[in-house]
Coordinates of C-alpha atoms and ligand atoms in Angstrom, one line a residue:
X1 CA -2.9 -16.8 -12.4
X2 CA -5.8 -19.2 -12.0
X3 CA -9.2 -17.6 -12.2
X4 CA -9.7 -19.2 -7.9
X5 CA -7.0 -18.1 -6.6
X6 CA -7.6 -14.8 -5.6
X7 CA -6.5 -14.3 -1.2
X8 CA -9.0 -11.6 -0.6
X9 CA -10.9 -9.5 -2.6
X10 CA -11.7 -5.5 -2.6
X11 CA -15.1 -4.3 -3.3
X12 CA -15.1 -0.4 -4.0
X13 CA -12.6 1.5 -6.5
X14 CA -12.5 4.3 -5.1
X15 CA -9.3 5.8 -3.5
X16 CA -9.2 3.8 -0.6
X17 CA -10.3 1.0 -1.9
X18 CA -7.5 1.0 -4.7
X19 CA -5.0 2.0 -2.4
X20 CA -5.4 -1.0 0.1
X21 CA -5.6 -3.2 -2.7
X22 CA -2.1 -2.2 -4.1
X23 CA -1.0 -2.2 -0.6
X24 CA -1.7 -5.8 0.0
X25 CA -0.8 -7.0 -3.2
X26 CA 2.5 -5.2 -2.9
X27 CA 3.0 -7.4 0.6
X28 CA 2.6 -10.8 -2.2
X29 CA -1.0 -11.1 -1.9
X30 CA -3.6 -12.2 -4.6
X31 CA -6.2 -9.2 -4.9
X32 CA -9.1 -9.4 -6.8
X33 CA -11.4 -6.5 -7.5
X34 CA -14.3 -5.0 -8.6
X35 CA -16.4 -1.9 -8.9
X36 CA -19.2 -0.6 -10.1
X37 CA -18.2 1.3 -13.2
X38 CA -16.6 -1.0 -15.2
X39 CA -14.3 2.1 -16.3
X40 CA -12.7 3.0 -12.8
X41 CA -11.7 -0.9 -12.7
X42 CA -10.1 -0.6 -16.3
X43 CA -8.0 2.6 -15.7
X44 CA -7.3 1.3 -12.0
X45 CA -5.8 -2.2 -14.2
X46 CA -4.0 0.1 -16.8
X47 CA -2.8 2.5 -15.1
X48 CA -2.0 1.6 -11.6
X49 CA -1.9 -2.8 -11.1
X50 CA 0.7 -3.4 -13.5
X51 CA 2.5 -6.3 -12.9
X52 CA 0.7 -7.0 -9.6
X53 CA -1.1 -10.0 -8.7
X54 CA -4.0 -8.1 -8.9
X55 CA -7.2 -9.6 -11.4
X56 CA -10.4 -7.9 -12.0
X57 CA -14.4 -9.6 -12.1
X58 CA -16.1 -7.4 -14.5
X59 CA -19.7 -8.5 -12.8
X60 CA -20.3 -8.9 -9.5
X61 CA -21.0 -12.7 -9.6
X62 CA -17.1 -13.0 -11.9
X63 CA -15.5 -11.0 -8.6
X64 CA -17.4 -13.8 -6.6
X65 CA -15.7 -16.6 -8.5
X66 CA -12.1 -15.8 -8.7
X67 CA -11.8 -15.5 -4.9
X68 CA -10.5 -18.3 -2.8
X69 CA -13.0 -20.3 -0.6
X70 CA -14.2 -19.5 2.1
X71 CA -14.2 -16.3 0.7
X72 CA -13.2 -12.8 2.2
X73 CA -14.4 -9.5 1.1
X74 CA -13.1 -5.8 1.7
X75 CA -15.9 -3.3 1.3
X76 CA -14.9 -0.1 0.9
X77 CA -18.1 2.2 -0.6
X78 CA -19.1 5.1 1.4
X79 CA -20.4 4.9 4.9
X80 CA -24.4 4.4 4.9
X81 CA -27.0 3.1 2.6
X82 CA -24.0 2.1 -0.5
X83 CA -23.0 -0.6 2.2
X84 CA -26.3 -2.0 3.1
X85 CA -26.8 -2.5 -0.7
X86 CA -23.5 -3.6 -1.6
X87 CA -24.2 -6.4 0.9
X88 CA -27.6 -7.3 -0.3
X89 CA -26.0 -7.2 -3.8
X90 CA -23.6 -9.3 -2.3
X91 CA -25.1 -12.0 -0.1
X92 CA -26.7 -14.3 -3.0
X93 CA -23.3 -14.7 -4.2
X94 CA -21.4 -15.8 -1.3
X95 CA -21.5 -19.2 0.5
X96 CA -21.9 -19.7 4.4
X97 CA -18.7 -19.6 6.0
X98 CA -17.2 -16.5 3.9
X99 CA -16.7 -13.3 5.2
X100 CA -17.5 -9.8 4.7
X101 CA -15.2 -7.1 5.9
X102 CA -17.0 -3.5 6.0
X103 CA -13.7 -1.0 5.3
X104 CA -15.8 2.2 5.9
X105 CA -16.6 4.8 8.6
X106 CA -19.8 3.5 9.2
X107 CA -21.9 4.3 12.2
X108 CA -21.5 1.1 15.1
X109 CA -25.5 0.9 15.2
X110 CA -25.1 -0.2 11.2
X111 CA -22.7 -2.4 12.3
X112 CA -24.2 -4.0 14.9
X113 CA -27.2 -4.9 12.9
X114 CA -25.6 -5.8 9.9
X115 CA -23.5 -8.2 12.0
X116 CA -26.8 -9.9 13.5
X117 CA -28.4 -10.0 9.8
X118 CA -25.2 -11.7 8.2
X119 CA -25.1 -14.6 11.1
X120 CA -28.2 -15.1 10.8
X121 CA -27.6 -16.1 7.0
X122 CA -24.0 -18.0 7.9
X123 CA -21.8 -15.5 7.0
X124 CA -19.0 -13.9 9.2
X125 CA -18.8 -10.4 9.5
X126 CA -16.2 -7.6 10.4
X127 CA -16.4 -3.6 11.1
X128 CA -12.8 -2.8 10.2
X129 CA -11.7 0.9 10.8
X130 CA -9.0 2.4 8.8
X131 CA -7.3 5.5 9.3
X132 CA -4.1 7.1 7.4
X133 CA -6.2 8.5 4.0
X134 CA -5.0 7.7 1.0
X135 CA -1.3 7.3 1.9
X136 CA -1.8 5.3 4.6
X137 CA -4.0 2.7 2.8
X138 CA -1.3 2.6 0.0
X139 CA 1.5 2.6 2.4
X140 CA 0.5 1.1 6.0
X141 CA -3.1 2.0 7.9
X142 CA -3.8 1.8 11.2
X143 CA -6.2 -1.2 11.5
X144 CA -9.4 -0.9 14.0
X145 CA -11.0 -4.4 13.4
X146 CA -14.1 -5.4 15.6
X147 CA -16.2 -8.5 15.2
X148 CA -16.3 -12.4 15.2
X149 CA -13.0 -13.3 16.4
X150 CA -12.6 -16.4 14.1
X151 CA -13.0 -13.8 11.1
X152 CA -10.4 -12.0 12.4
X153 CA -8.0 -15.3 12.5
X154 CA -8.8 -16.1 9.1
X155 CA -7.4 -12.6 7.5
X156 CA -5.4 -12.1 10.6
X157 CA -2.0 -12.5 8.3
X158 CA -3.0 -10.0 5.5
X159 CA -4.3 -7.5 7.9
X160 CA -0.8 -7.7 9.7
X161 CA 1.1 -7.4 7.0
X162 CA -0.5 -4.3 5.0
X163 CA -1.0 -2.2 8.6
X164 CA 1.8 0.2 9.3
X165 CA 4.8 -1.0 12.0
X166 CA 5.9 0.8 15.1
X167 CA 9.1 -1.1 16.7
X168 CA 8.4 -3.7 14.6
X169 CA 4.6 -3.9 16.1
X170 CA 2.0 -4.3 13.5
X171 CA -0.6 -1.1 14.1
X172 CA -3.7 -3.9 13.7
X173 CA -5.6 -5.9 16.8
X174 CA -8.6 -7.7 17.0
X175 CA -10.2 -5.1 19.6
X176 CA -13.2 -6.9 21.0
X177 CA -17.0 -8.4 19.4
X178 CA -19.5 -6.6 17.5
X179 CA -19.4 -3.0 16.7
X180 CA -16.1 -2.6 18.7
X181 CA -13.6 -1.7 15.9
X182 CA -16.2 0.7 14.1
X183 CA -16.8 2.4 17.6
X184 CA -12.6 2.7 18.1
X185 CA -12.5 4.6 14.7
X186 CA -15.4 7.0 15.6
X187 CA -13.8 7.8 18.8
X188 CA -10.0 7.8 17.1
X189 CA -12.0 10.7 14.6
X190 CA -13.8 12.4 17.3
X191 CA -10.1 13.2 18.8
X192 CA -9.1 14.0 15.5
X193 CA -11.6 17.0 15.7
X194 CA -10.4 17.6 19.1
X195 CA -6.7 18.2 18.0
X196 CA -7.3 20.1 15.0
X197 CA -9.5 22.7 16.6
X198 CA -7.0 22.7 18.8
X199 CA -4.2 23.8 16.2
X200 CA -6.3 25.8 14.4
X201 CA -7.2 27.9 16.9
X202 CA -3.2 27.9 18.4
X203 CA -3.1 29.4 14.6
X204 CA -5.6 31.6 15.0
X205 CA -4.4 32.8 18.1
X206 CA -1.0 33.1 16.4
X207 CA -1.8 35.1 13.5
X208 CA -4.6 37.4 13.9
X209 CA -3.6 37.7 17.8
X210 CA -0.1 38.4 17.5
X211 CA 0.4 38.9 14.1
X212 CA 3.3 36.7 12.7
X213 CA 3.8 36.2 9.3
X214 CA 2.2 32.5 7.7
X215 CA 5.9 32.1 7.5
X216 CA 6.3 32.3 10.9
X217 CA 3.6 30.0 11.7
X218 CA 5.2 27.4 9.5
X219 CA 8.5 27.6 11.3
X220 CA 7.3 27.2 14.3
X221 CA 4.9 24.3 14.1
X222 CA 8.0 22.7 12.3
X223 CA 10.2 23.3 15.2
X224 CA 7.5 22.4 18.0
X225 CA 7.1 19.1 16.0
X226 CA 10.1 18.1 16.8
X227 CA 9.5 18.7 20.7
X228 CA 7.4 17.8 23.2
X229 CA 4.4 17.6 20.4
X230 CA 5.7 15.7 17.8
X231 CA 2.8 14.6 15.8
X232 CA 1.3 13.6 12.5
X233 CA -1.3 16.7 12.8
X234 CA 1.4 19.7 13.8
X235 CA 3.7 18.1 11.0
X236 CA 1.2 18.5 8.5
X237 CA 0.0 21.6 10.0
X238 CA 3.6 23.6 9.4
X239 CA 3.8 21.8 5.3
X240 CA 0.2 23.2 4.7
X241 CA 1.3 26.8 6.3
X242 CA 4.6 26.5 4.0
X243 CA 2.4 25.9 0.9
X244 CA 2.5 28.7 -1.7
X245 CA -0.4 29.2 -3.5
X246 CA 0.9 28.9 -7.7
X247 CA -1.3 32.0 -8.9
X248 CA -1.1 34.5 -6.6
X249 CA 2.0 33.7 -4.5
X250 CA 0.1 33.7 -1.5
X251 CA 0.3 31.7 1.6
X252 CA -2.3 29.0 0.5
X253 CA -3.8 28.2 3.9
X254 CA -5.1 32.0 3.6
X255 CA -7.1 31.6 0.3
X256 CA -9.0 29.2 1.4
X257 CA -12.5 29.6 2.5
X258 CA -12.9 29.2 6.0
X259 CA -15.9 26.8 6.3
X260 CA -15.6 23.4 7.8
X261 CA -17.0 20.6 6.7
X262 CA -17.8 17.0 8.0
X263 CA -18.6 13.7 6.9
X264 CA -20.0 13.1 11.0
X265 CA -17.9 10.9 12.8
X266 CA -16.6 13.4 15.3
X267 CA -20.5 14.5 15.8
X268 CA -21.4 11.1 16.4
X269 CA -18.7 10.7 18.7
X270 CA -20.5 13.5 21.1
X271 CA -23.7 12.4 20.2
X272 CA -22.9 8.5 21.8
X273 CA -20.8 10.2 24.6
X274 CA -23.9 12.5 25.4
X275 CA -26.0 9.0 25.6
X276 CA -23.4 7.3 27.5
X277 CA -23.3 10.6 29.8
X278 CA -19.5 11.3 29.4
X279 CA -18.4 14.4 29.2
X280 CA -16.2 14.6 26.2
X281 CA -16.6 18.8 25.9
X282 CA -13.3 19.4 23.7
X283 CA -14.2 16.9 21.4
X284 CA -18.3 18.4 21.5
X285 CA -16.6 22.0 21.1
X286 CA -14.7 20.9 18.0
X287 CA -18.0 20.1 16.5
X288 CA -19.3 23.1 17.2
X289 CA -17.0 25.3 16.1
X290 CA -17.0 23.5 12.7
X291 CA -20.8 24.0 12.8
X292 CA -20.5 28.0 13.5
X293 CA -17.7 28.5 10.8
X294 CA -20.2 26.8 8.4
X295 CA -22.1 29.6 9.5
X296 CA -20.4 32.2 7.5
X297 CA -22.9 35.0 6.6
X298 CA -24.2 34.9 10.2
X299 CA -20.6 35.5 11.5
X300 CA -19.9 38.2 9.1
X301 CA -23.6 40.3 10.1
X302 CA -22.4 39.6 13.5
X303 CA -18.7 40.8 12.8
X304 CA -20.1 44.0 11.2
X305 CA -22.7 44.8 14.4
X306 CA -20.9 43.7 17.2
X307 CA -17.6 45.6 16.8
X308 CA -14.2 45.2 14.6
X309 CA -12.1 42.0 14.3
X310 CA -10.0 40.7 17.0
X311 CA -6.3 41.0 15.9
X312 CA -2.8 42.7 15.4
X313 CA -3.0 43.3 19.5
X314 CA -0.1 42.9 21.6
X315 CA 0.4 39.8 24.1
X316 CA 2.2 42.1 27.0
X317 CA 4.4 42.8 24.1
X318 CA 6.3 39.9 24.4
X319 CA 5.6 37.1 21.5
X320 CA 8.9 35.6 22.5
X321 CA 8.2 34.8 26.2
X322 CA 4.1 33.5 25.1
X323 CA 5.7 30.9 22.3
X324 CA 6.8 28.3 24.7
X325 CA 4.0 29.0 26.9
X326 CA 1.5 28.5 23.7
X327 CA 3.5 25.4 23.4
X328 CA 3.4 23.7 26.7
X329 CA -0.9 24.8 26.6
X330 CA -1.0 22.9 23.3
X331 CA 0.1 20.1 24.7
X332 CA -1.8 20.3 27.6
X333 CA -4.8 20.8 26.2
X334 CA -4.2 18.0 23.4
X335 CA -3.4 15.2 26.4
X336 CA -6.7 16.3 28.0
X337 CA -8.2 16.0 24.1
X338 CA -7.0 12.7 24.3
X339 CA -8.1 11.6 27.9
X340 CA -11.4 12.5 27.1
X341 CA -11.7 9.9 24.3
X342 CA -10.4 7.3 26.1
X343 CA -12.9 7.8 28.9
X344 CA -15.6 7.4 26.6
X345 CA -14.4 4.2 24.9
X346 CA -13.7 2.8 28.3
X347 CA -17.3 3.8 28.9
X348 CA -18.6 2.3 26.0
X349 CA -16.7 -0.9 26.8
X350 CA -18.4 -1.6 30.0
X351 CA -22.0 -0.3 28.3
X352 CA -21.6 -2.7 25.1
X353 CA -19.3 -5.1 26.4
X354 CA -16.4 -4.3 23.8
X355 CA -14.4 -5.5 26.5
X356 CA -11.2 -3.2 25.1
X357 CA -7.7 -3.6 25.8
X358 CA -6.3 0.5 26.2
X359 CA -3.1 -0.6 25.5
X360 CA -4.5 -2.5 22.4
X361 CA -6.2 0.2 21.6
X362 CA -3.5 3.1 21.8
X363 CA -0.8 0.5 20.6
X364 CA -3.3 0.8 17.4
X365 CA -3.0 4.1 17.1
X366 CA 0.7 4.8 17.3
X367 CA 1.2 4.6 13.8
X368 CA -0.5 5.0 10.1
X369 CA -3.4 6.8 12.1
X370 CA -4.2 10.6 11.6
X371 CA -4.3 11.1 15.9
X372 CA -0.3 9.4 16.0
X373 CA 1.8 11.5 17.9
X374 CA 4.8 10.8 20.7
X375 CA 2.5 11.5 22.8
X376 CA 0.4 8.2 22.2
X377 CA 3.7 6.0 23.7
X378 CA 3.0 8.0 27.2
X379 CA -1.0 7.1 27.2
X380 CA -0.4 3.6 26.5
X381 CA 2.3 3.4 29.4
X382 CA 0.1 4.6 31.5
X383 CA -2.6 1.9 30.3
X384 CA -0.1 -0.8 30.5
X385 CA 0.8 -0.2 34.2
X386 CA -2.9 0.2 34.9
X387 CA -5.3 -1.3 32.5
X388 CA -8.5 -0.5 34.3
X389 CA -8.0 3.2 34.5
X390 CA -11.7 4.9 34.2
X391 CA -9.9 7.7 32.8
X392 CA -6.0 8.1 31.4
X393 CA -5.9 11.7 33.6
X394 CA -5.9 9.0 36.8
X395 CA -2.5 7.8 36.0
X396 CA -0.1 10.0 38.3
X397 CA 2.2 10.7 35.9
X398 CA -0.4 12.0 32.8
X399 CA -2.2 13.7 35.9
X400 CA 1.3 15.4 36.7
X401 CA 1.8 16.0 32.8
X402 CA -1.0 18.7 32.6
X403 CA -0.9 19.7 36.4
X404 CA 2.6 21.1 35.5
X405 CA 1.4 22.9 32.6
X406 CA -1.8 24.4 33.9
X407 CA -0.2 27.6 34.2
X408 CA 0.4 27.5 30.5
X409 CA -3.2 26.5 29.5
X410 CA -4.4 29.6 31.6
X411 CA -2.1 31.9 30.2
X412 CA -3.3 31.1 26.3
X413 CA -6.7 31.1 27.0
X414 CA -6.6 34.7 29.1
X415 CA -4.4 35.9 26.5
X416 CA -6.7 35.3 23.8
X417 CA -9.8 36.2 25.7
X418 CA -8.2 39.8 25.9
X419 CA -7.3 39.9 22.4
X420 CA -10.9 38.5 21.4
X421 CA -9.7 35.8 19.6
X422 CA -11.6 32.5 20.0
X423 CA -9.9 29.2 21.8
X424 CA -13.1 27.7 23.0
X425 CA -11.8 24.3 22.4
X426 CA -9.0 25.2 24.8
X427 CA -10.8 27.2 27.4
X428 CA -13.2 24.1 27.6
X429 CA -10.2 21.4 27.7
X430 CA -8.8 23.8 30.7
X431 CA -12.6 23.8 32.3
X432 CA -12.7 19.7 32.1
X433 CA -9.9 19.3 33.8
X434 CA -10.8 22.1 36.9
X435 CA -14.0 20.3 37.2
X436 CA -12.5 17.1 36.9
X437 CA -10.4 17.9 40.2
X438 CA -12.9 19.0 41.9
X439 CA -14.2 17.1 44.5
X440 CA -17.6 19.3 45.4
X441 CA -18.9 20.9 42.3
X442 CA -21.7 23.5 42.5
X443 CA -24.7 20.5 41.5
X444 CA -26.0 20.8 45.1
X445 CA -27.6 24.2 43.7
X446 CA -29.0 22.6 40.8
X447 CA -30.6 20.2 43.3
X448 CA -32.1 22.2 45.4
X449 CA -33.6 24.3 42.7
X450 CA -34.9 20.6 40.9
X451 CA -36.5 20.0 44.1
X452 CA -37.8 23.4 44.7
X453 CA -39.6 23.6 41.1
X454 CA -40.6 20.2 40.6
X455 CA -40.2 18.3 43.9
X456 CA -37.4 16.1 42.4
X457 CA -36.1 15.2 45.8
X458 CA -32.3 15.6 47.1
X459 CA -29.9 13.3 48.6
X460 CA -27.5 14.9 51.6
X461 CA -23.7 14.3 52.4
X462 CA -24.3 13.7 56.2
X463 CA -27.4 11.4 56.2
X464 CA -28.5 8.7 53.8
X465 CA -31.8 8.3 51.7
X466 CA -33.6 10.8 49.6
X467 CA -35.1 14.4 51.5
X468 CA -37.6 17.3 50.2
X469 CA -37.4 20.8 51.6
X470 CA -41.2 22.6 51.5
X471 CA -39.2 25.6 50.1
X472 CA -42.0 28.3 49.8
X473 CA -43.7 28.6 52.8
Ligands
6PG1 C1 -8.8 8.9 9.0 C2 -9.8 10.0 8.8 C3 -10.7 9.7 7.7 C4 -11.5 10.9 7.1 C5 -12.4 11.5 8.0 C6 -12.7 13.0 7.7 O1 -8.8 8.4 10.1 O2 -8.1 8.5 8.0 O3 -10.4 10.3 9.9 O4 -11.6 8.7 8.2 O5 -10.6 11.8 6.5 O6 -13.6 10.8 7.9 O7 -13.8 13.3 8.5 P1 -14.6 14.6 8.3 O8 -15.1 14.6 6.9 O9 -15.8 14.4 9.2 O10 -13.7 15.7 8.7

């Protein structure tokens, strides 16, 4: 191969990096590569490229010179201050008119000012989400690009042809200017908290509340995956709870320690939504709760003064009847999961002009993402048919989806607030949607007491304008 020739380069070793990079040179492209440590990009060479058209630079400036002009770069170093130095590293190299591709879960804020500072030096620039981990990079990612369109055009091809296919349908589209694609892949993870608190605490609920075997668990995640919930989340759910752990024999899942971490795209998700004023309270309470199990010795002095464990209590002393019902709640609860992300990136559409397609958007995410699930198809429906719904929950027939399974959403959370075990993502999913369909909430108290303390001034539903009541006489 001709040391010019290279289609696109990859900037970043590391697993995702190495991962897209086989992908797209296993779709015919010319990858070239570098990293850091020389090392990583010899073993990655011997051990994994073989027979690829894959070549290395061993300096920065020899990575610079075997790609194709105008150049286009894949960065994929972690999220932060490795990308703001890559790209100064970077920039001397490169001539105007190439282009710089960001791969990472960086925050949109980074993006947008890193946007402004490459066009201001003649360089294109895109904020490129990928989800799928390190299978999907190898195998087919879900793509969330955001940026100058022509930059898109220009890798358009590759992009299409490494992303996974759903119908035939590549899972890429340029989704709007700026920040746009990095702001779709904070939302997409903020969901992903969502659902995962979600099914954990169905399991929680499952095992310490009724007490069925990890076994159990795994055979009935498998079985409600193919159903109604059919997902990438609950099919990985029941493999992990059918994992044996080699010592001990155990259930894995159960050995291991039960503190979440968090790289903070799902907190960032409630912290924008919070700025934006959209409530997005499952998603917020999934933060939480990984914030509180981080907060292990706490929990445990609690545990010990405030009474014994929740657990090994009956459900009416039926488990048979509360399956389905725990079923029909989870999916429920993971539409309304759903429908509060989308409300916030519609909201962030109109507040940074992203301009979004939904149906682009969720069309995105039917495939090679971590939040896939049959339930996606039903969502973007209901955006095709309407584009400019505020909210998915407006469309009559997602509205009717949860409305019919209400019933089941109280039922798991009243069962599991009398066995003690905690479903707060549920019970606030289940509070959202009460409050959502309520026409008069109780805000005109809050009002009165704003203008009582501080004056703050009213408005009425019979009369226009603004009013204060002299409420102490
Ligand atoms: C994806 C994942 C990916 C990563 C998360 C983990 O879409 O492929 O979301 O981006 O696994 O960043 O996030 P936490 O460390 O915050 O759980």
């Amino acid at each position: 191969m001709s040391k010019t020739e290279c289609d696109i380069g990859v900037l970043g070793l590391g697993v995702m990096g190495r991962s897209f990079a086989l992908n797209m040179a296993d779709r015919g492209f010319r990858v070239g590569v570098y990293n850091r440590t020389e090392e990583k990009t010899v073993r990655f060479l011997e051990e994994q490229a073989g027979g690829r058209p894959i070549e290395a630079g061993s300096t920065l400036q020899a990575f610079a010179e075997i790609l194709k002009r105008p150049r286009a770069v894949l960065i994929f170093v972690p999220a932060g201050a490795p990308v703001d130095e890559t790209i100064d590293e970077l920039i001397p190299l490169l001539d105007p008119g190439d282009l710089v591709v960001d791969c990472g879960n960086s925050h949109f804020k980074d993006t947008d000012r890193r946007n402004r500072m490459l066009a201001g030096k003649g360089l294109l620039f895109l904020g490129l989400g990928v989800s799928g981990g390190e299978s999907g990079a190898r195998t087919g990612p879900s793509l969330m690009p955001g940026g100058s369109g022509e930059a898109y055009r220009r890798i358009r091809s590759i992009l299409e042809a490494s992303a996974a296919r759903v119908g035939g349908e590549p899972c890429v589209a340029y989704l709007g200017p700026g920040s746009a694609g990095h702001y779709v892949k904070m939302v997409h993870n903020g969901i992903e908290y969502g659902l995962m608190e979600l099914i954990a605490e169905s399991y929680d609920l499952l095992r310490r509340g009724l007490d069925l075997s990890v076994e159990q668990l795994a055979s009935t995640y498998a079985k409600w995956n193919e159903g109604v919930l059919n997902s990438y989340l609950i099919e990985i759910t029941a493999r992990v709870l059918e994992r044996k752990d080699e010592k001990t024999g155990r259930p894995l899942v159960e050995l291991i320690a039960d503190r979440a971490r968090q790289k903070g795209t799902g907190r960032w998700t409630s912290m924008d939504a919070l700025d934006l004023k959209t409530p997005v309270p499952t998603l917020d309470t999934a933060v939480t709760m990984r914030n509180l199990s981080d907060r292990r010795e706490e929990r445990e002095t609690a545990a010990r003064v405030l009474g014994p464990e929740a657990g090994a209590a009956s459900c009416g002393g039926d488990r048979e009847a509360f399956l389905p019902r725990l079923e029909q709640g989870l999916l429920a609860a993971m539409i309304l999961a759903y429908a509060q992300g989308m409300s916030l990136l519609k909201q962030a559409s109109r507040s940074y002009g992203y301009g979004l397609d939904m149906s682009a958007v969720t069309g995105v995410w039917r495939g090679g993402c971590i939040i896939r699930s049959a339930l996606l198809e039903e969502i973007r429906g209901a955006f095709r048919e309407e584009p400019d719904l505020a909210n998915p929950l407006l469309s009559p027939a997602l509205g009717r989806a949860v409305m019919k399974r209400r019933a089941d959403l109280v039922k798991v959370v009243s069962t599991a607030a009398e066995l003690g075990v905690p479903v707060p993502g549920f019970m606030s999913a289940l509070a959202w949607f009460d409050a959502l369909r309520s026409a008069r909430l109780p805000a005109n108290l809050i009002m009165a007491q704003r203008d009582y303390f501080g004056a703050h001034r009213y408005e009425r539903v019979d009369e226009e304008g603004t009013f204060h009541t002299q409420w102490e006489a």
